PDB file of C-alpha atoms and ligand atoms in Angstrom:
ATOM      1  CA  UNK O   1      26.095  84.294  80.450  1.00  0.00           C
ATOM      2  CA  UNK O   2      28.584  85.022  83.305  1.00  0.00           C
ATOM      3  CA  UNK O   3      27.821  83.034  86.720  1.00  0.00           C
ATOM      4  CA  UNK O   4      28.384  85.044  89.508  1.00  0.00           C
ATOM      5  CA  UNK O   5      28.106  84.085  93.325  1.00  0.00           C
ATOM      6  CA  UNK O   6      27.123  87.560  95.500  1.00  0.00           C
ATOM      7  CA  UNK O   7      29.562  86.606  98.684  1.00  0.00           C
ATOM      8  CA  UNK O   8      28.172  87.358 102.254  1.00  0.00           C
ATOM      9  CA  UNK O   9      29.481  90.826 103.807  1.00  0.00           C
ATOM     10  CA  UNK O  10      32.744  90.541 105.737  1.00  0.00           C
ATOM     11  CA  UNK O  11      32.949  89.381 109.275  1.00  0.00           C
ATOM     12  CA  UNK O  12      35.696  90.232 111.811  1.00  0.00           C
ATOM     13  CA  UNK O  13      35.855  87.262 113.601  1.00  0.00           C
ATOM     14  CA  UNK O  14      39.756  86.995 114.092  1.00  0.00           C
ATOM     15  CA  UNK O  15      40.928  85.451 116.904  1.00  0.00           C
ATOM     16  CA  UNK O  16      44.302  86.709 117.237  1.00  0.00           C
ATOM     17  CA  UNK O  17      45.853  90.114 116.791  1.00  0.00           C
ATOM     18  CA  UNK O  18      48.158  91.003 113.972  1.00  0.00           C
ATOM     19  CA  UNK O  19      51.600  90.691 115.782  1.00  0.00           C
ATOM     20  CA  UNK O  20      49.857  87.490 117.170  1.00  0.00           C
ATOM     21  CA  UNK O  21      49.165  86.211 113.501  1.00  0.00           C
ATOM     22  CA  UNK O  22      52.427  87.540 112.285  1.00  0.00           C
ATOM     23  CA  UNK O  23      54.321  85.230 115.149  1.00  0.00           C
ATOM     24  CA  UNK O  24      52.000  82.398 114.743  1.00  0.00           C
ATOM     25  CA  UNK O  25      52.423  82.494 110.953  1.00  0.00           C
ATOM     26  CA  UNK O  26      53.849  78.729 109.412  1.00  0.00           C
ATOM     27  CA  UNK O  27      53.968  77.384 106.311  1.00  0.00           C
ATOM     28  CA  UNK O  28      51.481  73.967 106.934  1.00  0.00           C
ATOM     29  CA  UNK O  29      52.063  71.481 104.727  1.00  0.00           C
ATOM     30  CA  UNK O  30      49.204  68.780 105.919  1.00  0.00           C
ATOM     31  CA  UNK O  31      45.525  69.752 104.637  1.00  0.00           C
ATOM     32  CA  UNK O  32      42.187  67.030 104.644  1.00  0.00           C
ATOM     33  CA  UNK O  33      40.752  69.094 101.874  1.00  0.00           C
ATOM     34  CA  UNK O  34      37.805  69.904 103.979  1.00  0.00           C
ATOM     35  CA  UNK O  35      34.996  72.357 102.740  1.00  0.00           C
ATOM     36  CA  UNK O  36      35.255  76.200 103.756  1.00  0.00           C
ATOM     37  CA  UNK O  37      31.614  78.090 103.834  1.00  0.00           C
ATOM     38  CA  UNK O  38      31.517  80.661 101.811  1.00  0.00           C
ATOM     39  CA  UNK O  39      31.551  82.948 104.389  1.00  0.00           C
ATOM     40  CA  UNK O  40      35.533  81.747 105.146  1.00  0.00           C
ATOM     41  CA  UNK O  41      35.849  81.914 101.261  1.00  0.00           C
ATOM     42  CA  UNK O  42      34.312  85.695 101.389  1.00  0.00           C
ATOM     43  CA  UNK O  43      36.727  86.864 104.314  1.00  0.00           C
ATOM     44  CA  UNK O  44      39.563  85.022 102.779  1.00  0.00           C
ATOM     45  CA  UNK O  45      38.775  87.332  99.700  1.00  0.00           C
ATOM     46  CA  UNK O  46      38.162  90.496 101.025  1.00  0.00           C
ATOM     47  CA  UNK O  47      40.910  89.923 103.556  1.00  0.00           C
ATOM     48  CA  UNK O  48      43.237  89.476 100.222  1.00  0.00           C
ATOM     49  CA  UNK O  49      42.241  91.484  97.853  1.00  0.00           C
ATOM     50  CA  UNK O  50      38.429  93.596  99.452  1.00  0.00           C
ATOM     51  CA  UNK O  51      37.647  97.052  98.638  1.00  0.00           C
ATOM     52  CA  UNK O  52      37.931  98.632 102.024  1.00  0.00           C
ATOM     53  CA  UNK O  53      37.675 101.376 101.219  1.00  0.00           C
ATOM     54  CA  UNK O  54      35.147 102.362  98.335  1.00  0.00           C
ATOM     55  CA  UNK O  55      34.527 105.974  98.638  1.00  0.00           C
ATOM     56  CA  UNK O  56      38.510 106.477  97.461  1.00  0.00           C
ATOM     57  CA  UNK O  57      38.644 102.735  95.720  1.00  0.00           C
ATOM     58  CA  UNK O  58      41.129 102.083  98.079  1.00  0.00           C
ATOM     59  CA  UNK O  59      41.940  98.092  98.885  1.00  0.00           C
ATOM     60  CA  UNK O  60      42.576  95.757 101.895  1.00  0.00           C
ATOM     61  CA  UNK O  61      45.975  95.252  99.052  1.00  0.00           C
ATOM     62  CA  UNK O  62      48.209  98.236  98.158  1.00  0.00           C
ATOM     63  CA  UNK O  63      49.171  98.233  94.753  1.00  0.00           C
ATOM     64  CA  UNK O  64      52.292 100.793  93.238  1.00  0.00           C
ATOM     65  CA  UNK O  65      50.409 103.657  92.282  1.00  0.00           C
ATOM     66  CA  UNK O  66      46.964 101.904  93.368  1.00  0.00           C
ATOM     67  CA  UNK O  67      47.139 100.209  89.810  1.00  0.00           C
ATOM     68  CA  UNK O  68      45.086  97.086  91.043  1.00  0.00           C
ATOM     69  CA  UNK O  69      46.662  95.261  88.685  1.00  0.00           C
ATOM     70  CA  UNK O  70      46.792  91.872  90.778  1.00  0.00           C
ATOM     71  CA  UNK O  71      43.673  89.703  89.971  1.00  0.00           C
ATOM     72  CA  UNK O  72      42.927  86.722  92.933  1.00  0.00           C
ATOM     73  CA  UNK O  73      42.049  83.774  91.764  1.00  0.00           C
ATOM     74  CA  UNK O  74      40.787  80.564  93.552  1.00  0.00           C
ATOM     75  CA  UNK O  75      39.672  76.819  92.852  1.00  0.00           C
ATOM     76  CA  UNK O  76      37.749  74.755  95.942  1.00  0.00           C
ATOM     77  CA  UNK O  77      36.034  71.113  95.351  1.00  0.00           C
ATOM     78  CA  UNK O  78      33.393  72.948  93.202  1.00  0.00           C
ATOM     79  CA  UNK O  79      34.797  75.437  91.147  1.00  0.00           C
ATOM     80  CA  UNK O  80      37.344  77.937  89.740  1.00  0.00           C
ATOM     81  CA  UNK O  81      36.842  81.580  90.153  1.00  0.00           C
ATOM     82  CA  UNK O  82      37.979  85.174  89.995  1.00  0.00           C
ATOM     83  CA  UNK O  83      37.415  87.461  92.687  1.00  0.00           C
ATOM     84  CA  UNK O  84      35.751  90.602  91.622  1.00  0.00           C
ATOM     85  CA  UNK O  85      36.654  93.583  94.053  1.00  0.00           C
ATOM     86  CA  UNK O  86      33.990  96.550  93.091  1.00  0.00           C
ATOM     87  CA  UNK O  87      31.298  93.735  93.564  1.00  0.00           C
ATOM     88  CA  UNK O  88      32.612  91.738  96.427  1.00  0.00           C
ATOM     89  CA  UNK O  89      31.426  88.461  94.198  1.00  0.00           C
ATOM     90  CA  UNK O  90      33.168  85.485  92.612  1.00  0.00           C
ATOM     91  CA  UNK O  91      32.941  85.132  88.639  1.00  0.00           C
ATOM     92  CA  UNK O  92      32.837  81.433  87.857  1.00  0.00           C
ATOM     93  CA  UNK O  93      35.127  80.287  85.525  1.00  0.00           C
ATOM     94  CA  UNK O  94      34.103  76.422  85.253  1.00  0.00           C
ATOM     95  CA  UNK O  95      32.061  74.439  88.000  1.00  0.00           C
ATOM     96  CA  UNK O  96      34.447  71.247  88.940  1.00  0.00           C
ATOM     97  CA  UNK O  97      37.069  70.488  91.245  1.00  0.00           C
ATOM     98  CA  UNK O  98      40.483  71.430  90.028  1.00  0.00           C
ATOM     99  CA  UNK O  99      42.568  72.452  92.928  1.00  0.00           C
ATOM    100  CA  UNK O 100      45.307  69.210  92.519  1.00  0.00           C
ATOM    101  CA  UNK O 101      45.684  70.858  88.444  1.00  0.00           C
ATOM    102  CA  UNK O 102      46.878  74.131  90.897  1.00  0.00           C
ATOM    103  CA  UNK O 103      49.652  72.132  92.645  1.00  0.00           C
ATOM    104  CA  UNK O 104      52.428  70.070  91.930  1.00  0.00           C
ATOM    105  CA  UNK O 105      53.127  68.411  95.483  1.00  0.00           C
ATOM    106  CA  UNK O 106      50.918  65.921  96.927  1.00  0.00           C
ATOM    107  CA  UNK O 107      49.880  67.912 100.701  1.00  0.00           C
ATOM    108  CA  UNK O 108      49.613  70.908  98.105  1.00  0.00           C
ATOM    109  CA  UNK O 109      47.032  69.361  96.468  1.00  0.00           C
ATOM    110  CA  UNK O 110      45.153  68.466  99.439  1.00  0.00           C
ATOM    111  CA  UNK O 111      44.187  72.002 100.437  1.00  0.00           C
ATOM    112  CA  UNK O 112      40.669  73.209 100.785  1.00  0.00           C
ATOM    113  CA  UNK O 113      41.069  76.452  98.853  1.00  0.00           C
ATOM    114  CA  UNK O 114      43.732  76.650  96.143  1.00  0.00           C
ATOM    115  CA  UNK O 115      44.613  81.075  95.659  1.00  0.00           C
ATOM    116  CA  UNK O 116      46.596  82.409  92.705  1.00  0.00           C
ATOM    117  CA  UNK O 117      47.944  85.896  92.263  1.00  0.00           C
ATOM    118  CA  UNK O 118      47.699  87.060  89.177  1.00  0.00           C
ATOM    119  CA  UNK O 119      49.238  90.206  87.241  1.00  0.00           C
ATOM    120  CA  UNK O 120      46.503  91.594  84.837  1.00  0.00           C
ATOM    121  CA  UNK O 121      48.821  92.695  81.984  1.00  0.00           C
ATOM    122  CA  UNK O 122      45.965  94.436  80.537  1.00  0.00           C
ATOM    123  CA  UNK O 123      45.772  96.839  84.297  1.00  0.00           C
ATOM    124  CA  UNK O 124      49.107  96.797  84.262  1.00  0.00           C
ATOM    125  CA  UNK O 125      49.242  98.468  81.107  1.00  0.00           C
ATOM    126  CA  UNK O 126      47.972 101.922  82.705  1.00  0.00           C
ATOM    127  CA  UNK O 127      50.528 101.822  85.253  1.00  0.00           C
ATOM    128  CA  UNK O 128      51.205 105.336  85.578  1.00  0.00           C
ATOM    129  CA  UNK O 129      54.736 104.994  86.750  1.00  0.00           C
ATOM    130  CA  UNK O 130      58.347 104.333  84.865  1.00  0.00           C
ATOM    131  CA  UNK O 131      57.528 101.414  82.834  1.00  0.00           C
ATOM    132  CA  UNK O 132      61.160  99.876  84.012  1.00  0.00           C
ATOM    133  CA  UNK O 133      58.900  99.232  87.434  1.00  0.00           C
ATOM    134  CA  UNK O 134      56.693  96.831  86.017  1.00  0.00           C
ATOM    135  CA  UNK O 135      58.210  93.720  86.631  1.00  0.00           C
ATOM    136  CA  UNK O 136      59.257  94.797  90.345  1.00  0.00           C
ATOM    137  CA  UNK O 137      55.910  95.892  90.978  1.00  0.00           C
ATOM    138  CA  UNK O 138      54.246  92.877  89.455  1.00  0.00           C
ATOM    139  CA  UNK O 139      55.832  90.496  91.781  1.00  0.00           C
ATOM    140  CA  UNK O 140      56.037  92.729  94.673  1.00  0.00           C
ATOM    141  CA  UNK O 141      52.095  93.591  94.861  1.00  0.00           C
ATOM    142  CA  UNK O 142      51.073  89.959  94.214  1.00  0.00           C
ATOM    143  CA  UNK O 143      53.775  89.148  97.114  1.00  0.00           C
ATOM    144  CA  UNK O 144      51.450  91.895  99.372  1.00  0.00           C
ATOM    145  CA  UNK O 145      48.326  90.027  98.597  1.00  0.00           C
ATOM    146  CA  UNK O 146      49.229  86.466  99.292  1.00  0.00           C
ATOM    147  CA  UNK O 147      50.694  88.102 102.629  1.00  0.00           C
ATOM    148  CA  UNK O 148      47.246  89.248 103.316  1.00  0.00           C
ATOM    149  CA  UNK O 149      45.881  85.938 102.640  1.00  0.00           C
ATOM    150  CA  UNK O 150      48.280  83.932 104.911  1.00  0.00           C
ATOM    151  CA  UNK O 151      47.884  86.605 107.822  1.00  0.00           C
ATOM    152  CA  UNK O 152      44.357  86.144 107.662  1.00  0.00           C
ATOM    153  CA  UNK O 153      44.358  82.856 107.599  1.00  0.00           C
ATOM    154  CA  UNK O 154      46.427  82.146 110.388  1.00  0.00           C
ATOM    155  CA  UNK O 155      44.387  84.866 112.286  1.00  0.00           C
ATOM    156  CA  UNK O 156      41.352  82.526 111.881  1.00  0.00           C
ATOM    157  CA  UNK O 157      42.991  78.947 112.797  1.00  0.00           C
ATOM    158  CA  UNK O 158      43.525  78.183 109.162  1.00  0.00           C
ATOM    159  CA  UNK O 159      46.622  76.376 107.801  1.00  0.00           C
ATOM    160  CA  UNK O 160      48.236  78.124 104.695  1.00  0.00           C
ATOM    161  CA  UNK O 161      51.511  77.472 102.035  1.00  0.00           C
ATOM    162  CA  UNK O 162      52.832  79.850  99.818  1.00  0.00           C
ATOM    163  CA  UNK O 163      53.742  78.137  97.177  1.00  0.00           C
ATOM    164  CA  UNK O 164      55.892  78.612  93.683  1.00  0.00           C
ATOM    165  CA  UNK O 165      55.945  75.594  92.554  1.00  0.00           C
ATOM    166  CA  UNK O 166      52.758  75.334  90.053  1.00  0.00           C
ATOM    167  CA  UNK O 167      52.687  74.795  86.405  1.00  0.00           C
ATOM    168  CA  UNK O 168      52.210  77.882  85.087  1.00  0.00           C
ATOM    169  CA  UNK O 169      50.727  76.797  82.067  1.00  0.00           C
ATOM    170  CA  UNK O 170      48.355  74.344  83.402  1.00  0.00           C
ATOM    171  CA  UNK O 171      47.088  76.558  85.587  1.00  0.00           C
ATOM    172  CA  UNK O 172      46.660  79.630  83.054  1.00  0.00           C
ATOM    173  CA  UNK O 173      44.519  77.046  80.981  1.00  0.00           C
ATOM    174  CA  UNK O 174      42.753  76.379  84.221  1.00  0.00           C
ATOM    175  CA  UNK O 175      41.566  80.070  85.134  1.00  0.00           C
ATOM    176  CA  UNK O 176      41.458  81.225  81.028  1.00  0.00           C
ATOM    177  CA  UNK O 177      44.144  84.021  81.352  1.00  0.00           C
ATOM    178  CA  UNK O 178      45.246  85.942  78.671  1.00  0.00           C
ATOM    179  CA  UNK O 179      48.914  85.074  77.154  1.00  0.00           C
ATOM    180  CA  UNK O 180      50.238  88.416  79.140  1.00  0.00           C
ATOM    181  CA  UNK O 181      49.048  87.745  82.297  1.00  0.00           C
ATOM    182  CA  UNK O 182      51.490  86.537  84.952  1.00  0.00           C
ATOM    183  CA  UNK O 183      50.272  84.058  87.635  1.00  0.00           C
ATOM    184  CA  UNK O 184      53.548  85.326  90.474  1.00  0.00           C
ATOM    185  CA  UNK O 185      52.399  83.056  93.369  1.00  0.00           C
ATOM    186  CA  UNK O 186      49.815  80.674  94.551  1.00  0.00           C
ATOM    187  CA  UNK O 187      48.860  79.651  98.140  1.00  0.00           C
ATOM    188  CA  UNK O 188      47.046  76.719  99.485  1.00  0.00           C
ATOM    189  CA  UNK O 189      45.104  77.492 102.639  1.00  0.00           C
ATOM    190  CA  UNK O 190      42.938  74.703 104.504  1.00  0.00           C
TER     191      UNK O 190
HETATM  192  C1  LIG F   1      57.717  83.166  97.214  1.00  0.00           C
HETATM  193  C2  LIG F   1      57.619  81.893  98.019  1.00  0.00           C
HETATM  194  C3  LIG F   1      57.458  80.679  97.366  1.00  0.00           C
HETATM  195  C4  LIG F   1      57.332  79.510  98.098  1.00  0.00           C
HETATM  196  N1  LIG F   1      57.094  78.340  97.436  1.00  0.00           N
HETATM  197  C5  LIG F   1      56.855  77.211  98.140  1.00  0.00           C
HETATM  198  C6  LIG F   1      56.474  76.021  97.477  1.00  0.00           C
HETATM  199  O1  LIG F   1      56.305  75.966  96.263  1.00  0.00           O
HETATM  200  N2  LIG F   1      56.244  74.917  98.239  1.00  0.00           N
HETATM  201  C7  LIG F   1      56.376  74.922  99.588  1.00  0.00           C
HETATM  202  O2  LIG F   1      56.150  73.887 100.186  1.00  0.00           O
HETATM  203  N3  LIG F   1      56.722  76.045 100.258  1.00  0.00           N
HETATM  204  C8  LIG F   1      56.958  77.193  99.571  1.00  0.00           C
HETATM  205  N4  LIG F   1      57.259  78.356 100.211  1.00  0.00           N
HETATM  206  C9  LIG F   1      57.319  78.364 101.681  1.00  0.00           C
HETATM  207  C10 LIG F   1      58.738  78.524 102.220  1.00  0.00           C
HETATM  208  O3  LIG F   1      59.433  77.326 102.050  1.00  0.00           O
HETATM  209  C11 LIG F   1      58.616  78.922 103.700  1.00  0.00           C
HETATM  210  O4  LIG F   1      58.009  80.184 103.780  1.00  0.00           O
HETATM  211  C12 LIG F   1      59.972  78.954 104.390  1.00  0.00           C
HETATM  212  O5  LIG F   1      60.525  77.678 104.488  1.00  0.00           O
HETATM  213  C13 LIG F   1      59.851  79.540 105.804  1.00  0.00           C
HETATM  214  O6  LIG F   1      58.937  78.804 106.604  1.00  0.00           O
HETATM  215  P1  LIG F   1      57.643  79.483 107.238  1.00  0.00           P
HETATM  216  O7  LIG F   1      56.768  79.985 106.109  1.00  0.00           O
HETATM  217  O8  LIG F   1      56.969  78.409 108.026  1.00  0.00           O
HETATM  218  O9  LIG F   1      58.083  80.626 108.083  1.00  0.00           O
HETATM  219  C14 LIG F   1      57.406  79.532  99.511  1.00  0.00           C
HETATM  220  C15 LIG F   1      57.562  80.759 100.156  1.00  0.00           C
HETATM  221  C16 LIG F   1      57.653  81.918  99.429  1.00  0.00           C
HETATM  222  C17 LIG F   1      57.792  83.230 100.154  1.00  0.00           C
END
């Protein structure tokens, strides 16, 4: 059976405003890998990727056509998980540390929370638009939500790195995508 982990409600907490956290806004490259509450994992989530609005299933991400195709993934000292949207929950994938199998550099792999952005091929696959978008849309709307994530981040004190450099295949074992599935970016925050 599935293990799930309910995450605590939202809290708006920021301490800076956006054009504050927009300015402020650096790449960090120096983590000590310490442990975020779930409560910083759940705002960190819903920040990224939250329903915000459920009576028109509208998200804190927008996606071309409000596909929702970009799945957010994440790996702390304990486990690897998927972030479920309509449920506000995590989906466990496997209990265990793996955020250093996330990164290739060392400060990388130091990070309390390793996040990967992930096109769902099989979402993607309803796109409703021309089907030559895909592969702009793909990158673009995974782009969006690691934006979100950063912002956030930095609008709560926290250090975070966009990062490409990650072994796609290592980390696609890691998080059991399908072959289709596209991880676009990943970001360390901490
Ligand atoms: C798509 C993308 C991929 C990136 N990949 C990496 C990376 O793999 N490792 C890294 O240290 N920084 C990475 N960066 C961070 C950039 O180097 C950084 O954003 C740039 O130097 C500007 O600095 P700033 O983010 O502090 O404004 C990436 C940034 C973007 C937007």
């Amino acid at each position: 059976m599935t293990e799930k982990i309910q995450l605590p409600a939202p809290t708006f907490n920021d301490q800076l405003k956006v054009s504050e956290a927009i300015a402020k806004r650096r790449s960090i490259r120096q983590y000590d890998g310490h442990a975020l509450d779930l409560q910083q994992i759940a705002n960190l989530c819903y920040f990224s990727a939250g329903i915000t609005d459920k009576q028109h299933g509208f998200c804190a991400n927008p996606t071309a056509c409000n596909t929702q195709h970009i799945d957010l993934y994440l790996a702390n000292a304990d486990f690897c998980a998927k972030y479920l949207p309509a449920e506000h929950a995590l989906e466990i994938i496997e209990r265990g540390d793996f955020r250093a199998e996330m990164a290739i550099q060392p400060f990388a792999k130091e990070a309390s929370v390793q996040f990967a952005y992930v096109v769902n091929a099989a979402t993607f696959s309803k796109f409703p638009g021309n089907p030559d978008h895909k592969a702009k849309y793909g990158h673009t709307d995974a782009a969006i939500m690691a934006t979100n994530t950063c912002l956030y981040a930095t609008s709560v004190g926290m250090g975070s790195v966009m990062r490409g450099m990650f072994e796609p295949a290592i980390v696609a074992k890691r998080l059991q995508l399908q072959p289709e599935d596209e991880i676009v970016l990943t970001v360390s925050v901490g």
